[in-house]
Coordinates of C-alpha atoms and ligand atoms in Angstrom, one line a residue:
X28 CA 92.6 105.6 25.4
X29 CA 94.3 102.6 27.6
X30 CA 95.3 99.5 26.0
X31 CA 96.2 96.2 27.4
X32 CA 97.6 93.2 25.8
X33 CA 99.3 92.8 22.0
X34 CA 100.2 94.2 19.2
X35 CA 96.8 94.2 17.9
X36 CA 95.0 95.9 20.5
X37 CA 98.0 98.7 20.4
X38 CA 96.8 98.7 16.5
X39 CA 92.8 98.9 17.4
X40 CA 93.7 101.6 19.9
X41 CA 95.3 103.7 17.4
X42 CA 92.5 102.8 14.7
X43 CA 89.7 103.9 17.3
X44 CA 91.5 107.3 18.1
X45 CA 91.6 108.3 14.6
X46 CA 88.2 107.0 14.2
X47 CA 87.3 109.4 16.9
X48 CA 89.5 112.2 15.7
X49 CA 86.9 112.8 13.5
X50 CA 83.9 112.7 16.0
X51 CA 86.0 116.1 18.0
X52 CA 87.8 113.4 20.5
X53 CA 91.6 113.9 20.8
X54 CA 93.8 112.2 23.2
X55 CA 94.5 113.0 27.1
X56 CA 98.0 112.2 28.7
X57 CA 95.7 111.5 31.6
X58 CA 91.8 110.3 32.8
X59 CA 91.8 113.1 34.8
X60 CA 91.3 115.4 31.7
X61 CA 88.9 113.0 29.9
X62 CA 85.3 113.2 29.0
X63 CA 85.6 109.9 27.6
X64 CA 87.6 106.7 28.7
X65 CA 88.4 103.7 26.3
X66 CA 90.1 100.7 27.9
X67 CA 90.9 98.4 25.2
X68 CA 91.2 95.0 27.1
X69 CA 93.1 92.0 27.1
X70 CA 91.1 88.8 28.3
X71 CA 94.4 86.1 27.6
X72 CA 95.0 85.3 31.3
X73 CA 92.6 86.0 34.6
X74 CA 94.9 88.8 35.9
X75 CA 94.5 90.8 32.7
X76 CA 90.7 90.9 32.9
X77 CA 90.8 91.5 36.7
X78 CA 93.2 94.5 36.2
X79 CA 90.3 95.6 34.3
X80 CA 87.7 96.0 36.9
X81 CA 89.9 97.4 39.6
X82 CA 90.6 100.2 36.5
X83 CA 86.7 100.7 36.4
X84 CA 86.4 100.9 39.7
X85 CA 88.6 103.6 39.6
X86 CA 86.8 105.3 36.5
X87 CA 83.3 104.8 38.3
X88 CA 84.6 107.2 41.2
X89 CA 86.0 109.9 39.4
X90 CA 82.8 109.6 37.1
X91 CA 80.5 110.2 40.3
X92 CA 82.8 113.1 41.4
X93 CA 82.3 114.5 38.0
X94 CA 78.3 114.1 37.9
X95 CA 78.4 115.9 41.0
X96 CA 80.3 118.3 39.6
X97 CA 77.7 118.4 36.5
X98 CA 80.0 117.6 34.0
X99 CA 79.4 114.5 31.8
X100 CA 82.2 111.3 31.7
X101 CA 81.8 108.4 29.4
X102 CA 83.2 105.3 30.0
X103 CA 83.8 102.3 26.8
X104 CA 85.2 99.0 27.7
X105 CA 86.7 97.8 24.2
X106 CA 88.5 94.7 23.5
X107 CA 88.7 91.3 24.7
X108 CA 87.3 91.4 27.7
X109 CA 84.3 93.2 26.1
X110 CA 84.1 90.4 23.8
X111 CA 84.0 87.7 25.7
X112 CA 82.1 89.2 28.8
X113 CA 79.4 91.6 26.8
X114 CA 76.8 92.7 28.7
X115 CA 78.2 91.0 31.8
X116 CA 80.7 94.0 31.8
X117 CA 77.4 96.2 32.1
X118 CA 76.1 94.5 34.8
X119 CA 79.4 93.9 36.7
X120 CA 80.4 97.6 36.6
X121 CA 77.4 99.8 36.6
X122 CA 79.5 102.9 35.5
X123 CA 80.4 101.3 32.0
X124 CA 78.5 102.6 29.2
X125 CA 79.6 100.9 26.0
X126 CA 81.1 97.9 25.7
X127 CA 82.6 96.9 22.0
X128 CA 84.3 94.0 20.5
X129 CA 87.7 93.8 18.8
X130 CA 85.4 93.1 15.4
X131 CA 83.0 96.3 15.7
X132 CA 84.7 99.6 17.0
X133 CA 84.1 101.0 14.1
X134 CA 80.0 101.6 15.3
X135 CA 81.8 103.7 18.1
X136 CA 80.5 107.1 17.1
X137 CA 77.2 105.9 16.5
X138 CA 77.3 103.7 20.1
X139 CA 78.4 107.0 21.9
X140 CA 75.7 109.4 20.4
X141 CA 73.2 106.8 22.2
X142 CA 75.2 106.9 25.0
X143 CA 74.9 110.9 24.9
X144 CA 71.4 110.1 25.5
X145 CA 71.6 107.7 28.3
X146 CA 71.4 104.3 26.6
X147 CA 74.1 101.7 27.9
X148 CA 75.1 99.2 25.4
X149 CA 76.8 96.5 24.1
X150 CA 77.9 95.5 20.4
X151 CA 80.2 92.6 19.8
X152 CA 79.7 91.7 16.3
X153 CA 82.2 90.2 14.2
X154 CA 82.1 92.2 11.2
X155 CA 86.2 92.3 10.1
X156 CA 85.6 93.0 6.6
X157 CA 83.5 96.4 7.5
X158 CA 85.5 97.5 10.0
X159 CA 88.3 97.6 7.7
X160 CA 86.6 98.7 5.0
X161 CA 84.8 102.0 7.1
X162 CA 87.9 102.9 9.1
X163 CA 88.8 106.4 8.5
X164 CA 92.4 106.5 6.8
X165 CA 95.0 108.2 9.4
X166 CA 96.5 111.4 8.0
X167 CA 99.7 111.8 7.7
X168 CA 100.3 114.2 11.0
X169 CA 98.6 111.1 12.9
X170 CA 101.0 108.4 11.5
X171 CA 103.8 111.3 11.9
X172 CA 102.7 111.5 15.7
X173 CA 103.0 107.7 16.4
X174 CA 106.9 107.4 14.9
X175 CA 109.1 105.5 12.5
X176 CA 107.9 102.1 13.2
X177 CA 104.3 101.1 12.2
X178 CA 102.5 98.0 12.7
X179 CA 100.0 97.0 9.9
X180 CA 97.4 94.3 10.6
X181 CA 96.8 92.0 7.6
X182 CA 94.9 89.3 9.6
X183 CA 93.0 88.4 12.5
X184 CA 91.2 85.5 14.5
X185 CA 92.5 82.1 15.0
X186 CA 91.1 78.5 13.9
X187 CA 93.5 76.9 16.2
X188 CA 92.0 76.5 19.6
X189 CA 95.2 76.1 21.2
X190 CA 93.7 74.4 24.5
X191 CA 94.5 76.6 27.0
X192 CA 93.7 79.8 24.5
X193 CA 90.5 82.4 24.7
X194 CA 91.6 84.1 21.6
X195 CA 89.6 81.6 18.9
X196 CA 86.8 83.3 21.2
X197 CA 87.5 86.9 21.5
X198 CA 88.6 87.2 18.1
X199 CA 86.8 84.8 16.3
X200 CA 87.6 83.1 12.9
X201 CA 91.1 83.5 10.5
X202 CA 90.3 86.6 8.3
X203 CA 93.1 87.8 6.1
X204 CA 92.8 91.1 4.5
X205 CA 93.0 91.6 0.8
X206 CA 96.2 92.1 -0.2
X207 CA 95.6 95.6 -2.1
X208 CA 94.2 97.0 0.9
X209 CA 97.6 96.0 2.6
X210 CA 99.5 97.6 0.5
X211 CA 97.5 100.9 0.4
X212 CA 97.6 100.9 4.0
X213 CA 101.5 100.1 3.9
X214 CA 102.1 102.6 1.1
X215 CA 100.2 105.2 2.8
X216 CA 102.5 104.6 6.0
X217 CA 105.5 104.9 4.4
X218 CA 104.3 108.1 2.8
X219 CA 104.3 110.1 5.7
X220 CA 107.9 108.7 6.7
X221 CA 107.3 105.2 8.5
X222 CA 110.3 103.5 7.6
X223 CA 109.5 99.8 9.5
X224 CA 106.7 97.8 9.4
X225 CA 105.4 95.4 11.5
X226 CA 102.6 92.8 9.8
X227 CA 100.7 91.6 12.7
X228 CA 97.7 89.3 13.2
X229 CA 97.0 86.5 15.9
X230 CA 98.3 83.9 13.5
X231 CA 100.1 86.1 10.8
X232 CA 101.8 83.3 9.2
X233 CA 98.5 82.0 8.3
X234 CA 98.5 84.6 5.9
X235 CA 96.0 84.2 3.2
X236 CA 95.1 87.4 1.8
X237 CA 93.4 87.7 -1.9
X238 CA 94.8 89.6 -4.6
X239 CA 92.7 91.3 -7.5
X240 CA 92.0 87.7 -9.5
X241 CA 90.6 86.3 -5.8
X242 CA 94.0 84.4 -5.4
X243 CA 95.0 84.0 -2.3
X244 CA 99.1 85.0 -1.2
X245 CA 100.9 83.5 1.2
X246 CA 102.5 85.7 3.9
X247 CA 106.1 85.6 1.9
X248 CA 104.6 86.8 -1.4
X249 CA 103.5 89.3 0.7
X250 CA 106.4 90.5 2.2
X251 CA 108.2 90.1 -1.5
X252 CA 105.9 92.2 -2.9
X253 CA 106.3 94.8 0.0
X254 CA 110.0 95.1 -0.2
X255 CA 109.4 96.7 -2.9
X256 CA 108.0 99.9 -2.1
X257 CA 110.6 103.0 -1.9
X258 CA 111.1 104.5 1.3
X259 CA 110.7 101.2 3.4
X260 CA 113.5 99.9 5.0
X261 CA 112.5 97.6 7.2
X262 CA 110.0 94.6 7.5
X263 CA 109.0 92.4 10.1
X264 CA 105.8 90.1 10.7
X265 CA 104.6 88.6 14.1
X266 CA 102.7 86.4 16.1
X267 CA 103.4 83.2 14.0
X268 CA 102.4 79.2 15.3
X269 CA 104.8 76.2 14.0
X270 CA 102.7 74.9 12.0
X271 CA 102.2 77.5 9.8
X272 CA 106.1 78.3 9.5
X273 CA 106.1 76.8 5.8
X274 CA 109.3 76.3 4.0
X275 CA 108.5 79.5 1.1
X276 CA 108.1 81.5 4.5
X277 CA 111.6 80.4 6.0
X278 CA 113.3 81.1 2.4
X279 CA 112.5 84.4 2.5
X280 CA 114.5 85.2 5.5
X281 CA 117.7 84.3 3.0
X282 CA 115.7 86.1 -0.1
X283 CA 114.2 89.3 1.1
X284 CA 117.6 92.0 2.8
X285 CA 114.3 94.2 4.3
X286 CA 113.2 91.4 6.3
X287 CA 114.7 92.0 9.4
X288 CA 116.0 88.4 11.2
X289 CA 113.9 88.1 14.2
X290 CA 111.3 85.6 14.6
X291 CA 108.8 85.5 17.0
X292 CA 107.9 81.9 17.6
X293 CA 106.3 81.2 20.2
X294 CA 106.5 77.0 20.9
X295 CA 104.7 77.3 25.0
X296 CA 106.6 73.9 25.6
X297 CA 109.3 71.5 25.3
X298 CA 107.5 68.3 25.8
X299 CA 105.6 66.7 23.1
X300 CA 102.9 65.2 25.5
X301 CA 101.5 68.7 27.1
X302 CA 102.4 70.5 23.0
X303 CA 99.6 67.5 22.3
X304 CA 97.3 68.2 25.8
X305 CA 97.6 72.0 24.4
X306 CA 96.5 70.9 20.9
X307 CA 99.4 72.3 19.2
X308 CA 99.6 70.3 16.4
X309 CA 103.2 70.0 16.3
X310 CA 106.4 68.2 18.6
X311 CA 109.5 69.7 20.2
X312 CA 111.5 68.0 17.4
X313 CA 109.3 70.0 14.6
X314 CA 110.0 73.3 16.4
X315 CA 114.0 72.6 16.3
X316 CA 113.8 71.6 12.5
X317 CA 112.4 74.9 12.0
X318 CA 115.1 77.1 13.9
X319 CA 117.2 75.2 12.1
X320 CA 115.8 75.4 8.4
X321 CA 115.7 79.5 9.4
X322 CA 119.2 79.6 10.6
X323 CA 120.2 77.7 7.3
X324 CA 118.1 80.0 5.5
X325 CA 119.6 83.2 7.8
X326 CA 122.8 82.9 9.7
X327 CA 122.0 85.6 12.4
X328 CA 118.2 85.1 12.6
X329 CA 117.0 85.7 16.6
X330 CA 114.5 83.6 18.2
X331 CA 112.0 84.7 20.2
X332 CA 109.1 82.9 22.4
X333 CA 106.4 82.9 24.4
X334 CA 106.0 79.5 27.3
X335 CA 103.7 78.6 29.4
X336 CA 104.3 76.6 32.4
X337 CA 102.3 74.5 34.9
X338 CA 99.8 73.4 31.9
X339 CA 97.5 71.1 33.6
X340 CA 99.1 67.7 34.0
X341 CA 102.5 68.8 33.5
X342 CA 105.1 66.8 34.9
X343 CA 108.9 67.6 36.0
X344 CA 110.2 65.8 33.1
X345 CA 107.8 68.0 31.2
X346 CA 109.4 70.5 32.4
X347 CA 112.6 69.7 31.8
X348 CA 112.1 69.3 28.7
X349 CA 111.1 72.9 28.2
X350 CA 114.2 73.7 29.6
X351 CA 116.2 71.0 27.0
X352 CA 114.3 72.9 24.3
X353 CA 115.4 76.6 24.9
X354 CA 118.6 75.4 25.8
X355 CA 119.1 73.3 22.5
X356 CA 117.8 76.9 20.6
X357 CA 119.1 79.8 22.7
X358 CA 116.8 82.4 22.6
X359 CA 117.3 86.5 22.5
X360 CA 114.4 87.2 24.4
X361 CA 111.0 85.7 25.8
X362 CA 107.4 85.5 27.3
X363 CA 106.9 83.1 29.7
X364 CA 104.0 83.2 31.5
X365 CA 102.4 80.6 34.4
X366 CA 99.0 78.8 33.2
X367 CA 96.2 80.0 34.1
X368 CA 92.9 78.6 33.0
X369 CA 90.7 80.8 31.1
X370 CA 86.8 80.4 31.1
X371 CA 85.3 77.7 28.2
X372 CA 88.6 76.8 27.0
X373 CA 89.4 73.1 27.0
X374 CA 92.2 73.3 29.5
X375 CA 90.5 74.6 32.1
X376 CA 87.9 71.9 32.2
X377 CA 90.5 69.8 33.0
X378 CA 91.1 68.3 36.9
X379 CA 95.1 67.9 37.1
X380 CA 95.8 71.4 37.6
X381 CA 99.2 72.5 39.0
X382 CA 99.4 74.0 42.3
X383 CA 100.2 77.6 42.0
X384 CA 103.2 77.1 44.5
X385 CA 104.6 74.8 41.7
X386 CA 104.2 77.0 39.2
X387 CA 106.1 79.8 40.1
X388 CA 109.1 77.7 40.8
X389 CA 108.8 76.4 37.3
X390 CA 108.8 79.8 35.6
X391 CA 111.9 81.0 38.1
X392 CA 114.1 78.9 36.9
X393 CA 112.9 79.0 33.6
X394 CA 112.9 83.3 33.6
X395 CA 116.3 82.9 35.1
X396 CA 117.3 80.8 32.3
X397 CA 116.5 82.5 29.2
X398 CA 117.3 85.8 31.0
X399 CA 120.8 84.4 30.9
X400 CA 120.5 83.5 27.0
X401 CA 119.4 87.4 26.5
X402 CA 122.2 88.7 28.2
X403 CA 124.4 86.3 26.4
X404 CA 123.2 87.2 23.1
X405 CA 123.2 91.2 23.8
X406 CA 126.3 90.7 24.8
X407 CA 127.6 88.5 22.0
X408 CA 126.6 91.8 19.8
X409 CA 129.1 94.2 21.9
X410 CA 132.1 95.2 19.4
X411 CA 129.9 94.1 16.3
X412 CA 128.5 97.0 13.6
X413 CA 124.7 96.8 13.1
X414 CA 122.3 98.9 11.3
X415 CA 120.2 101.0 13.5
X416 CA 116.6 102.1 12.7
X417 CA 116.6 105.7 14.7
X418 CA 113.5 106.0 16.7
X419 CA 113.4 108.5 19.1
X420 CA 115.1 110.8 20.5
X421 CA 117.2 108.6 24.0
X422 CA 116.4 109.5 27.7
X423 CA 119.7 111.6 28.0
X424 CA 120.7 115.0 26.5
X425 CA 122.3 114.2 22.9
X426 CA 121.1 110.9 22.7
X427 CA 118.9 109.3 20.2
X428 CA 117.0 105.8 20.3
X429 CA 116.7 103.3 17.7
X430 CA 116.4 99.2 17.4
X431 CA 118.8 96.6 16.0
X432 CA 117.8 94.5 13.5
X433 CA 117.0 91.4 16.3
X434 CA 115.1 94.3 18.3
X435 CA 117.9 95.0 20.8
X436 CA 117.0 98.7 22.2
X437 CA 120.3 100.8 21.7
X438 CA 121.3 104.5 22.2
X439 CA 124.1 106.2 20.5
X440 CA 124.8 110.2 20.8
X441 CA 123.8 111.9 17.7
X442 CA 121.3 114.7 16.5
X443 CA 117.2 114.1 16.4
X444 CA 117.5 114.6 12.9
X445 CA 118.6 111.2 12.4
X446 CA 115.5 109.9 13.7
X447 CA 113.5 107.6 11.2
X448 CA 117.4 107.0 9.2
X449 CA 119.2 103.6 9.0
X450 CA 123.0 104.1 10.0
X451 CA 125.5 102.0 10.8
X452 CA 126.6 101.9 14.7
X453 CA 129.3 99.5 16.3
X454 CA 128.1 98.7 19.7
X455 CA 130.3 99.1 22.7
X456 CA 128.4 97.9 26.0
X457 CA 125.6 95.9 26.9
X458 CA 123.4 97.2 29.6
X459 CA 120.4 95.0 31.5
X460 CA 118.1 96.6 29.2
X461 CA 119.3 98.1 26.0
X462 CA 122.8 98.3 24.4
X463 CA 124.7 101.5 23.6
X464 CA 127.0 102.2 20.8
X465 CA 128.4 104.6 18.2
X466 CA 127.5 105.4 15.3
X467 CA 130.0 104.7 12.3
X468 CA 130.6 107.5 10.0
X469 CA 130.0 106.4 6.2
X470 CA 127.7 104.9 3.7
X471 CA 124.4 105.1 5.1
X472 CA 122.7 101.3 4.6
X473 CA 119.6 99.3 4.6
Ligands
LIG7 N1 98.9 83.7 18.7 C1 100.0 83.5 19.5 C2 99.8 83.9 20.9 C3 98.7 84.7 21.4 S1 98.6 84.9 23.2 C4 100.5 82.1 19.4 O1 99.9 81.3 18.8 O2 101.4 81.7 20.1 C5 100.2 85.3 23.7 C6 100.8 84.3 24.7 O3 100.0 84.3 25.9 C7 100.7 82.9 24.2 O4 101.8 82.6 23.3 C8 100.8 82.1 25.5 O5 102.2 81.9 25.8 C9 100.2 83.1 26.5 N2 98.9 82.6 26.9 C10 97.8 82.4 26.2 N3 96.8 81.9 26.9 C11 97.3 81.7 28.2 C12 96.8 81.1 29.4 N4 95.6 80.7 29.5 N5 97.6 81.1 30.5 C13 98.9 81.6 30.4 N6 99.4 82.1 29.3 C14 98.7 82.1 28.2
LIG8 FE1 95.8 81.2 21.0 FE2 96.8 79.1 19.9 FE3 95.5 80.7 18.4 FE4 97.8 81.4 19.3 S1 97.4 79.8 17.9 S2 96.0 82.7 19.3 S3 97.9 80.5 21.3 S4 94.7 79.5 20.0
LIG9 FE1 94.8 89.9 24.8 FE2 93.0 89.9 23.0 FE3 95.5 90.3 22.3 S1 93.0 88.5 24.7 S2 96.6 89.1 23.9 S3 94.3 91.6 23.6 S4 94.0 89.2 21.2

């Protein structure tokens, strides 16, 4: 199992392998030991879905050394690539035998017993409410396996048609899931020792899930209503849009002490006339009342974003303003990506592209700019005490792995057992990457 792209394609992945856990399948560290190969795709910018065929092309010669060697080798191409491409993936790459959408993995053991018999095919319905609903439940040595930290998704698709965006495509319509199945899922998690989890969905802010009477809960009542549950200690929720950043929402960042203060945001630009070009439904202005109604709400809150620059048309005041904005918010970390036009979107119909040359000026001084407001902020945490959710065990001897509450990586030396605790550690250096620190003896907190 490979998996490109977000958060919810690292969720699908984990979904299909415990769907398949069932079918006899477990996980290889490598293709080389596989019968079968899944890569779950990402489709969001043309270099993602070209890494994909130069993988299959890779796959398709070890699957000819292996026929020659009379042993069988199944290839799936899952994901958004397989959704927006379908049977074009068969054609394109002759080796492929399944492709599958982000909305129907859950046919998978049905689509490779056909395959076992020689069929090729492709199946890229959207059926969300099934898939959910037939998904094996992971056991508890599978959640075990995958760590402290969990993500859950409680929504998917995307009615916003951002204009330079395939995911209203690839992933179809906003579907929340019913809150009860949430919080069986979360419960479930936290069960078997997850102590943080991460609600995810394309648009998670856009939260409507129904409870038991059919009414539908916005993404705070949601988180309330999670904080709740023994043994968690940690909420977060991402991708979220502007628009949809209401002011219940905000107030819970002040209200809720498991809702961890980092907000991914992502605003793609300072200037109001490409936010419009790019449909986003809201100005540069709206964005900075929001960081500041969440700061108001939460002192400490981080910001995180994701930016795109060289949208078709833009200008070097654009620009500039893009760099007024991140200035004017100061951000603890980033995406920034350069545009690049994506098949039946809006944006890519359009004739004032940017030269590529331009482009990657733009987002040098732009990386170099927030990569400066990172380092400023990690280092603004040196000498500070923060609670650290233990992860893993660190790359050194002695040393264990966990994540502040604004997601800073940070190592401390301590014992594995702490792993999946909350402690308190004072943080003495900032590195390029992560921080270290020590970990401060006394009342363990949340
Ligand atoms: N749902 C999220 C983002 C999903 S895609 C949101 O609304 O922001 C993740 C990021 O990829 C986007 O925030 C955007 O910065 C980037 N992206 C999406 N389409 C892109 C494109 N065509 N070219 C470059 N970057 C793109
Ligand atoms: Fe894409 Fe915009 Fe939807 Fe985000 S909100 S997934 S960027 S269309
Ligand atoms: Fe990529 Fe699909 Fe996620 S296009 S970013 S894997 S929703």
């Amino acid at each position: 199992m490979k998996s490109f792209g977000c958060q919810m394609n690292v969720y699908d992945a984990a979904r299909m392998t415990d769907l398949l856990a069932g079918e006899g399948y477990g996980e290889t560290a490598s293709e080389e030991d596989a019968d079968l190969v899944i890569l779950n795709t990402c489709h969001i910018r043309e270099r993602a879905a070209e890494k994909i065929y130069s993988e299959l092309g890779k796959l398709a010669v070890l699957k000819r050394e292996r026929a020659e060697a009379g042993r069988d080798f199944k290839i799936v191409v899952a994901g958004c690539v397989a959704q927006a491409e379908g049977e074009l993936v068969l054609r394109r790459q002759k080796a492929v035998d399944v492709v599958v959408g982000p909305q129907s993995y859950q046919h998978l053991p049905r689509l490779l017993r056909r395959a076992a018999e020689g069929a090729r095919l492709t199946d890229t319905d959207f059926a969300v409410e099934e898939k959910f609903r037939d998904l094996p439940k992971p056991t508890r040595a599978q959640i075990a396996a995958r760590g402290v930290s969990a993500f859950v998704t409680v929504q998917e698709g995307c009615d916003k048609f951002c204009s330079f965006c395939v995911v209203p495509y690839t992933r179809g319509a906003e579907v929340s899931r019913d809150v009860a199945q949430v919080v069986t899922e979360t419960k479930r998690l936290v069960d078997a020792g997850v102590r943080e989890i991460t609600l995810i969905g394309q648009n998670v802010n856009a939260y409507r899930g129904e409870d038991s009477l059919g009414d539908p809960w916005p993404l705070e009542r949601l988180l309330e209503h999670l904080s709740d549950i023994d043994g968690l200690e940690r909420l977060r929720y991402t991708t979220s849009h502007p628009v949809d950043m209401t002011q219940g929402l905000i107030d819970a960042h002040g209200a809720l002490p498991k809702l961890m203060p980092f907000v991914h945001l992502p605003v793609q630009s300072g200037s109001d006339r490409v936010l419009k070009a790019m449909n986003r439904r809201h100005s540069a202005q709206d964005y900075l009342d929001i960081v500041a109604r969440l700061r108001a709400a939460r002192p400490d809150v981080a910001l995180s974003s994701d930016f795109i620059v060289g949208f078709p048309g833009e200008t070097d005041a654009d620009f500039e303003e893009t760099l007024a904005l991140i200035r004017a918010v100061g951000f603890a970390s980033t995406f920034s990506f350069k545009y690049s036009p994506r098949p039946g979107t809006p944006g890519a119909e359009r004739e004032d592209h940017i030269a590529d040359e331009i482009m990657r000026e733009r987002l040098a001084i732009l990386q170099g700019l927030v990569e400066t407001q990172r380092q400023a902020f990690n280092t603004a945490t040196v000498g500070r005490v923060v609670n650290i959710l233990f992860e893993k065990r660190g790359r050194h001897d002695g040393q264990i792995a966990g994540k502040s509450p604004y997601m800073q990586p940070v190592h401390v030396f301590g014992p594995p057992e702490l792993v999946g605790r909350v402690l308190p550690a004072k943080i003495t250096a900032a590195g390029s990457n992560s921080l270290s620190g020590e970990i401060v003896q006394g009342q363990e907190q949340g």
